[in-house]
Amino acid sequence: MIHFNNHNARNIRLLSRIFALVAVLVAGVVAAPCQDVPSNAPYKNSKLLVEERVHDLLGRMTPEEKASMLSGANWMETVAILRLGLPSIKMADGPMGIRSWHGPSAKTKADEDHFRSTAFPAGIAVAATWDPEVAQSVGQAIGQEMRALGRNMILGPTVNIQRVPLWGRNFEGYGEDPYLAGRMGVAYIKGVQSEGVIATVKHFAANNQEFERHRVDEAIDERTLQEIYFPAFKAAVQEAGVWSVMSAYQKVNGSYCAENAFLLQDVLRKQWGFKGLVVSDWGSTYSTAGTVNAGMDLEMPGGEPARTWLAKPDSKKNGNGGGWLWQEKVLADVKAGNISTATIDENVSAILRTIFVSGIFDRSETASSEIDTPAQRAVARRGAAESIVLLKNAGNLLPLDPSKIKSIAVIGPDAAVARTGGGGSSMVKFKSAVSPLDGIKEKAGNGVQVSYALGVSTPGEDPAKDTPEARDQLRKEAVALSAKADAAIVLVGNSVKVESEDFDRKTLDLPDGQDELIKAVAQANRNTVVIFNAGAPVNVSRWVDDVPSVLDAWFGGEEMGHAIADVLFGGVNPSGKLPFSFINEFKESPAYGNYPGEDLHVKYAEGIYVGYRYFDKHGITPQFPFGYGLSYTNFGYSDLKIKPGKDSSGRKFEVSMKLRNEGKRAGAEVVELYVHDGHASVDRPVKELKGFRRVELVPGKSTTVIFTIDKNALAFYSTQKKDWVTEPGTFDVLIGASSADIRLKGSFDLTN
Ligand code: BGC
């Protein structure tokens, strides 16, 4: 019990002053000498143009206030300026949902449970749907949850291209093709921003490996940057109007991305017209004037959390850099003439513009608890269901026939656990998730007996089960169970300890013991289905010929268990297609020999020949090609028409074709359109994806699918002209069910 006396009262007053000071420091609020701001100051008027508001507000800020804004207030917030009523931007990690961040700066509610949010399917799963509507609805649901938590800037989407199949963060992104990644990124951003939440497209540019991500210098020629590593960012800026771009950790062509004027000024702002805010990745700055002058607006994190974190031995060991845009350093460089006040004004304007455009200035954030609602879970479920790729289905084992399959053995380390996502900053703590075993039990119905065995434990999850004897025992149990059942479903794959931010995988092999488990179960039961969780290719070569059916279920978010069961029992006809070329070993990859680099230098020697562009060039068919995925039905492709046959005015070409569901089940097909330019003055890929449509059809029905091709789809980047060039001549149009399964071919002439 506390008794109040004078002494205590004095202590309490003192304490409350300290708390107030700490609160100001933590919230990063800058209280400049009091200066009256009229309530009708133009910048407060939401009816004025954003640029007028920015101009007015900037004119009212002191040099100190401006300099204070270039570094974060703390881990996830920008500096607020109370006397001007300027709120902070409150960030949260994405992109697969809202990361449950436990740092004080992200706590909008005392109860930690409120940070549990919907775990949506990983970016790679969303890409596998080839359905921009899914990407947009995921983005919108995340935007809603952000608002409900009182946050207003999500750190996603990740649109980096899958160059190296071993990259630890492949699961976050949208695969190997720039066009597909662009469509998905644009849709996601539109969804997020429709809720008034700032989307942050990341990591600009070419963040393609975790190995030494703070130190490596990537040598990438300009054509390759423009044709492979930039397009998804460009589309985010020009088509989705993204409000924020995050720079990458590593160096590109000799200069850190955070101080790379070529990237941030020449390309992003001058070529693409970006007007929003550039934020650094967390701990990726290495200079003051160099960074500010290159057009980096905001260094994150900032304040006390940054000081503490940067002082840690681990941050130093990793090569994190930060603390360069702290107010005192910026002011000192302004004084020394290394940074002009006009440059500071530009950077601050970018932050203010983003605050006005997104509506953050004009609304008061009221947190609600509308998180993980049934509607948001439904978005996660649709995404998971559309993402699953049927890789093999010999003898049409799937969907399981209820008249024949009366008992199912569910086996494996990914059966009773929902592997919703990969590891690192994107990891979402869900409120509840449906494991495949739960989903299967729920769907199987009364007539079907479902049994379960672990089979093998995931390395590192339970050391007692990792000994050779324990493994033997677990495998024997699984085999015995499988032998008695009508069908065996084996669920394996990578965990957050295998695929994660911060490190790359060493191999594409499945974790220890999983191949052996699959082979043993397949021997015991000829109706074996293998389902795996992964964000990139895994080596299937040791068992793919031994099992009739294989499904890639990605990291499918919290509803993945339902989606898997729907596909197994036929409630959902699988329609996902691979967003990358599926290989078994890293040595098959175009990046092999040029990863992870030598002496911290990585040569992108394969140039534009990433993924299927490389396999096509060398006439190699990987285990499963880009764009591949089977269905429980068959689709017929016919009647390709291209209008107009000749065009001299740069108008669009219309490509149409007929798609027919020739099987017995309703289903969706993703029709892929590739273009080939055989006459160019430079070497061009055998084909490049320039269009796709996901079309649902009931059996016996057909529909006309229409694409338009404009000049942009025909152009290559000319390093001589420093521009995109379309050369007249004949272009081939290839329509396929995958990059290796072209069903229709035609051509048109582009004349001068
Ligand atoms: C990641 C970013 C993330 C940031 C903040 C970094 O390590 O690369 O993607 O948004 O941390 O958590």
PDB file of N, CA, C and O and ligand atoms in Angstrom, residues 75-76 92-95 99 101 155-156 158 169 172 202-203 207 210 213-214 246 249 280-283 309 320 425-426 501-502, ligand 1:
ATOM      1  N   TRP A  75      11.781   2.689 -33.368  1.00  0.00           N
ATOM      2  CA  TRP A  75      11.918   1.528 -34.240  1.00  0.00           C
ATOM      3  C   TRP A  75      10.993   1.572 -35.452  1.00  0.00           C
ATOM      4  O   TRP A  75      11.362   1.175 -36.550  1.00  0.00           O
ATOM      5  N   MET A  76       9.788   2.046 -35.249  1.00  0.00           N
ATOM      6  CA  MET A  76       8.791   1.930 -36.312  1.00  0.00           C
ATOM      7  C   MET A  76       7.990   3.221 -36.537  1.00  0.00           C
ATOM      8  O   MET A  76       6.913   3.173 -37.112  1.00  0.00           O
ATOM      9  N   ALA A  92       4.466  -0.850 -39.641  1.00  0.00           N
ATOM     10  CA  ALA A  92       4.465  -2.237 -39.161  1.00  0.00           C
ATOM     11  C   ALA A  92       5.007  -3.090 -40.286  1.00  0.00           C
ATOM     12  O   ALA A  92       4.841  -2.759 -41.463  1.00  0.00           O
ATOM     13  N   ASP A  93       5.650  -4.159 -39.936  1.00  0.00           N
ATOM     14  CA  ASP A  93       6.209  -5.016 -40.961  1.00  0.00           C
ATOM     15  C   ASP A  93       5.145  -5.824 -41.673  1.00  0.00           C
ATOM     16  O   ASP A  93       4.127  -6.195 -41.093  1.00  0.00           O
ATOM     17  N   GLY A  94       5.431  -6.112 -42.912  1.00  0.00           N
ATOM     18  CA  GLY A  94       4.648  -6.990 -43.748  1.00  0.00           C
ATOM     19  C   GLY A  94       5.625  -7.957 -44.364  1.00  0.00           C
ATOM     20  O   GLY A  94       6.678  -8.187 -43.791  1.00  0.00           O
ATOM     21  N   PRO A  95       5.337  -8.483 -45.540  1.00  0.00           N
ATOM     22  CA  PRO A  95       4.168  -8.171 -46.352  1.00  0.00           C
ATOM     23  C   PRO A  95       3.025  -9.196 -46.246  1.00  0.00           C
ATOM     24  O   PRO A  95       1.996  -9.008 -46.850  1.00  0.00           O
ATOM     25  N   ARG A  99       3.194  -7.971 -38.990  1.00  0.00           N
ATOM     26  CA  ARG A  99       4.096  -8.677 -38.091  1.00  0.00           C
ATOM     27  C   ARG A  99       3.769  -8.297 -36.656  1.00  0.00           C
ATOM     28  O   ARG A  99       3.479  -7.141 -36.344  1.00  0.00           O
ATOM     29  N   TRP A 101       4.978  -7.164 -33.843  1.00  0.00           N
ATOM     30  CA  TRP A 101       6.184  -6.528 -33.356  1.00  0.00           C
ATOM     31  C   TRP A 101       6.033  -6.235 -31.870  1.00  0.00           C
ATOM     32  O   TRP A 101       5.051  -5.637 -31.435  1.00  0.00           O
ATOM     33  N   LEU A 155       5.227  -2.332 -44.349  1.00  0.00           N
ATOM     34  CA  LEU A 155       6.512  -2.507 -45.032  1.00  0.00           C
ATOM     35  C   LEU A 155       6.421  -3.695 -45.994  1.00  0.00           C
ATOM     36  O   LEU A 155       6.916  -4.777 -45.740  1.00  0.00           O
ATOM     37  N   GLY A 156       5.753  -3.485 -47.078  1.00  0.00           N
ATOM     38  CA  GLY A 156       5.568  -4.487 -48.109  1.00  0.00           C
ATOM     39  C   GLY A 156       4.804  -3.843 -49.250  1.00  0.00           C
ATOM     40  O   GLY A 156       4.277  -2.742 -49.076  1.00  0.00           O
ATOM     41  N   THR A 158       7.185  -7.168 -51.043  1.00  0.00           N
ATOM     42  CA  THR A 158       8.521  -7.515 -51.508  1.00  0.00           C
ATOM     43  C   THR A 158       8.397  -7.947 -52.967  1.00  0.00           C
ATOM     44  O   THR A 158       7.680  -8.900 -53.253  1.00  0.00           O
ATOM     45  N   ARG A 169      14.719 -15.402 -48.628  1.00  0.00           N
ATOM     46  CA  ARG A 169      13.465 -14.643 -48.639  1.00  0.00           C
ATOM     47  C   ARG A 169      12.642 -14.848 -49.906  1.00  0.00           C
ATOM     48  O   ARG A 169      11.730 -14.060 -50.182  1.00  0.00           O
ATOM     49  N   GLU A 172       8.847 -14.494 -49.710  1.00  0.00           N
ATOM     50  CA  GLU A 172       8.173 -13.193 -49.580  1.00  0.00           C
ATOM     51  C   GLU A 172       7.793 -12.593 -50.930  1.00  0.00           C
ATOM     52  O   GLU A 172       6.847 -11.815 -51.030  1.00  0.00           O
ATOM     53  N   LYS A 202       9.494  -2.982 -51.666  1.00  0.00           N
ATOM     54  CA  LYS A 202      10.857  -3.177 -51.196  1.00  0.00           C
ATOM     55  C   LYS A 202      11.472  -4.399 -51.879  1.00  0.00           C
ATOM     56  O   LYS A 202      10.735  -5.232 -52.388  1.00  0.00           O
ATOM     57  N   HIS A 203      12.770  -4.565 -51.934  1.00  0.00           N
ATOM     58  CA  HIS A 203      13.827  -3.683 -51.455  1.00  0.00           C
ATOM     59  C   HIS A 203      14.534  -3.228 -52.698  1.00  0.00           C
ATOM     60  O   HIS A 203      15.071  -4.058 -53.437  1.00  0.00           O
ATOM     61  N   ASN A 207      17.771  -6.929 -54.295  1.00  0.00           N
ATOM     62  CA  ASN A 207      18.072  -7.616 -53.033  1.00  0.00           C
ATOM     63  C   ASN A 207      17.767  -9.100 -53.265  1.00  0.00           C
ATOM     64  O   ASN A 207      16.636  -9.543 -53.116  1.00  0.00           O
ATOM     65  N   GLU A 210      20.650 -13.240 -49.023  1.00  0.00           N
ATOM     66  CA  GLU A 210      20.866 -12.813 -47.641  1.00  0.00           C
ATOM     67  C   GLU A 210      22.349 -12.865 -47.284  1.00  0.00           C
ATOM     68  O   GLU A 210      22.806 -12.115 -46.438  1.00  0.00           O
ATOM     69  N   ARG A 213      24.430  -9.643 -46.804  1.00  0.00           N
ATOM     70  CA  ARG A 213      23.582  -8.648 -47.460  1.00  0.00           C
ATOM     71  C   ARG A 213      23.972  -7.209 -47.124  1.00  0.00           C
ATOM     72  O   ARG A 213      23.540  -6.276 -47.788  1.00  0.00           O
ATOM     73  N   HIS A 214      24.772  -7.015 -46.063  1.00  0.00           N
ATOM     74  CA  HIS A 214      25.187  -5.649 -45.730  1.00  0.00           C
ATOM     75  C   HIS A 214      26.499  -5.262 -46.379  1.00  0.00           C
ATOM     76  O   HIS A 214      26.959  -4.138 -46.222  1.00  0.00           O
ATOM     77  N   MET A 246      11.279   1.258 -50.237  1.00  0.00           N
ATOM     78  CA  MET A 246      12.373   0.974 -49.291  1.00  0.00           C
ATOM     79  C   MET A 246      13.615   0.587 -50.086  1.00  0.00           C
ATOM     80  O   MET A 246      13.549  -0.263 -50.970  1.00  0.00           O
ATOM     81  N   TYR A 249      19.593  -3.315 -48.756  1.00  0.00           N
ATOM     82  CA  TYR A 249      20.781  -3.291 -47.904  1.00  0.00           C
ATOM     83  C   TYR A 249      22.093  -3.188 -48.688  1.00  0.00           C
ATOM     84  O   TYR A 249      23.006  -2.472 -48.312  1.00  0.00           O
ATOM     85  N   SER A 280      14.964   3.960 -45.728  1.00  0.00           N
ATOM     86  CA  SER A 280      16.088   3.007 -45.770  1.00  0.00           C
ATOM     87  C   SER A 280      15.613   1.672 -45.212  1.00  0.00           C
ATOM     88  O   SER A 280      14.630   1.625 -44.458  1.00  0.00           O
ATOM     89  N   ASP A 281      16.304   0.603 -45.554  1.00  0.00           N
ATOM     90  CA  ASP A 281      16.041  -0.630 -44.819  1.00  0.00           C
ATOM     91  C   ASP A 281      16.652  -0.448 -43.433  1.00  0.00           C
ATOM     92  O   ASP A 281      17.481   0.439 -43.215  1.00  0.00           O
ATOM     93  N   TRP A 282      16.256  -1.265 -42.495  1.00  0.00           N
ATOM     94  CA  TRP A 282      16.632  -1.051 -41.097  1.00  0.00           C
ATOM     95  C   TRP A 282      18.131  -1.294 -40.882  1.00  0.00           C
ATOM     96  O   TRP A 282      18.597  -2.435 -40.917  1.00  0.00           O
ATOM     97  N   GLY A 283      18.857  -0.200 -40.728  1.00  0.00           N
ATOM     98  CA  GLY A 283      20.297  -0.338 -40.517  1.00  0.00           C
ATOM     99  C   GLY A 283      21.048  -0.497 -41.821  1.00  0.00           C
ATOM    100  O   GLY A 283      21.842  -1.433 -41.961  1.00  0.00           O
ATOM    101  N   TRP A 309      20.430  -0.665 -30.458  1.00  0.00           N
ATOM    102  CA  TRP A 309      20.586  -1.784 -31.406  1.00  0.00           C
ATOM    103  C   TRP A 309      21.921  -1.705 -32.146  1.00  0.00           C
ATOM    104  O   TRP A 309      22.622  -2.711 -32.292  1.00  0.00           O
ATOM    105  N   ASN A 320      25.508  -3.927 -40.128  1.00  0.00           N
ATOM    106  CA  ASN A 320      24.455  -2.906 -40.143  1.00  0.00           C
ATOM    107  C   ASN A 320      25.067  -1.521 -40.002  1.00  0.00           C
ATOM    108  O   ASN A 320      26.011  -1.321 -39.247  1.00  0.00           O
ATOM    109  N   SER A 425      11.496 -10.846 -40.622  1.00  0.00           N
ATOM    110  CA  SER A 425      10.640  -9.687 -40.339  1.00  0.00           C
ATOM    111  C   SER A 425       9.221  -9.834 -40.863  1.00  0.00           C
ATOM    112  O   SER A 425       8.331  -9.083 -40.477  1.00  0.00           O
ATOM    113  N   SER A 426       8.989 -10.795 -41.747  1.00  0.00           N
ATOM    114  CA  SER A 426       7.639 -10.928 -42.308  1.00  0.00           C
ATOM    115  C   SER A 426       6.748 -11.859 -41.482  1.00  0.00           C
ATOM    116  O   SER A 426       5.575 -12.054 -41.807  1.00  0.00           O
ATOM    117  N   GLU A 501      14.555 -14.781 -43.558  1.00  0.00           N
ATOM    118  CA  GLU A 501      15.418 -13.616 -43.689  1.00  0.00           C
ATOM    119  C   GLU A 501      16.691 -13.903 -42.889  1.00  0.00           C
ATOM    120  O   GLU A 501      16.659 -14.681 -41.925  1.00  0.00           O
ATOM    121  N   ASP A 502      17.787 -13.260 -43.258  1.00  0.00           N
ATOM    122  CA  ASP A 502      19.066 -13.326 -42.530  1.00  0.00           C
ATOM    123  C   ASP A 502      20.016 -14.404 -43.000  1.00  0.00           C
ATOM    124  O   ASP A 502      21.201 -14.336 -42.741  1.00  0.00           O
TER     125      ASP A 502
HETATM  126  C1  BGC B   1      14.103  -6.155 -43.569  1.00  0.00           C
HETATM  127  C2  BGC B   1      12.940  -5.340 -44.059  1.00  0.00           C
HETATM  128  C3  BGC B   1      12.041  -5.019 -42.895  1.00  0.00           C
HETATM  129  C4  BGC B   1      12.845  -4.250 -41.859  1.00  0.00           C
HETATM  130  C5  BGC B   1      12.056  -3.817 -40.653  1.00  0.00           C
HETATM  131  C6  BGC B   1      14.786  -5.515 -42.389  1.00  0.00           C
HETATM  132  O1  BGC B   1      15.680  -6.391 -41.805  1.00  0.00           O
HETATM  133  O2  BGC B   1      15.021  -6.347 -44.618  1.00  0.00           O
HETATM  134  O3  BGC B   1      12.243  -6.046 -45.049  1.00  0.00           O
HETATM  135  O4  BGC B   1      10.934  -4.297 -43.325  1.00  0.00           O
HETATM  136  O5  BGC B   1      13.888  -5.089 -41.412  1.00  0.00           O
HETATM  137  O6  BGC B   1      11.760  -4.879 -39.823  1.00  0.00           O
END
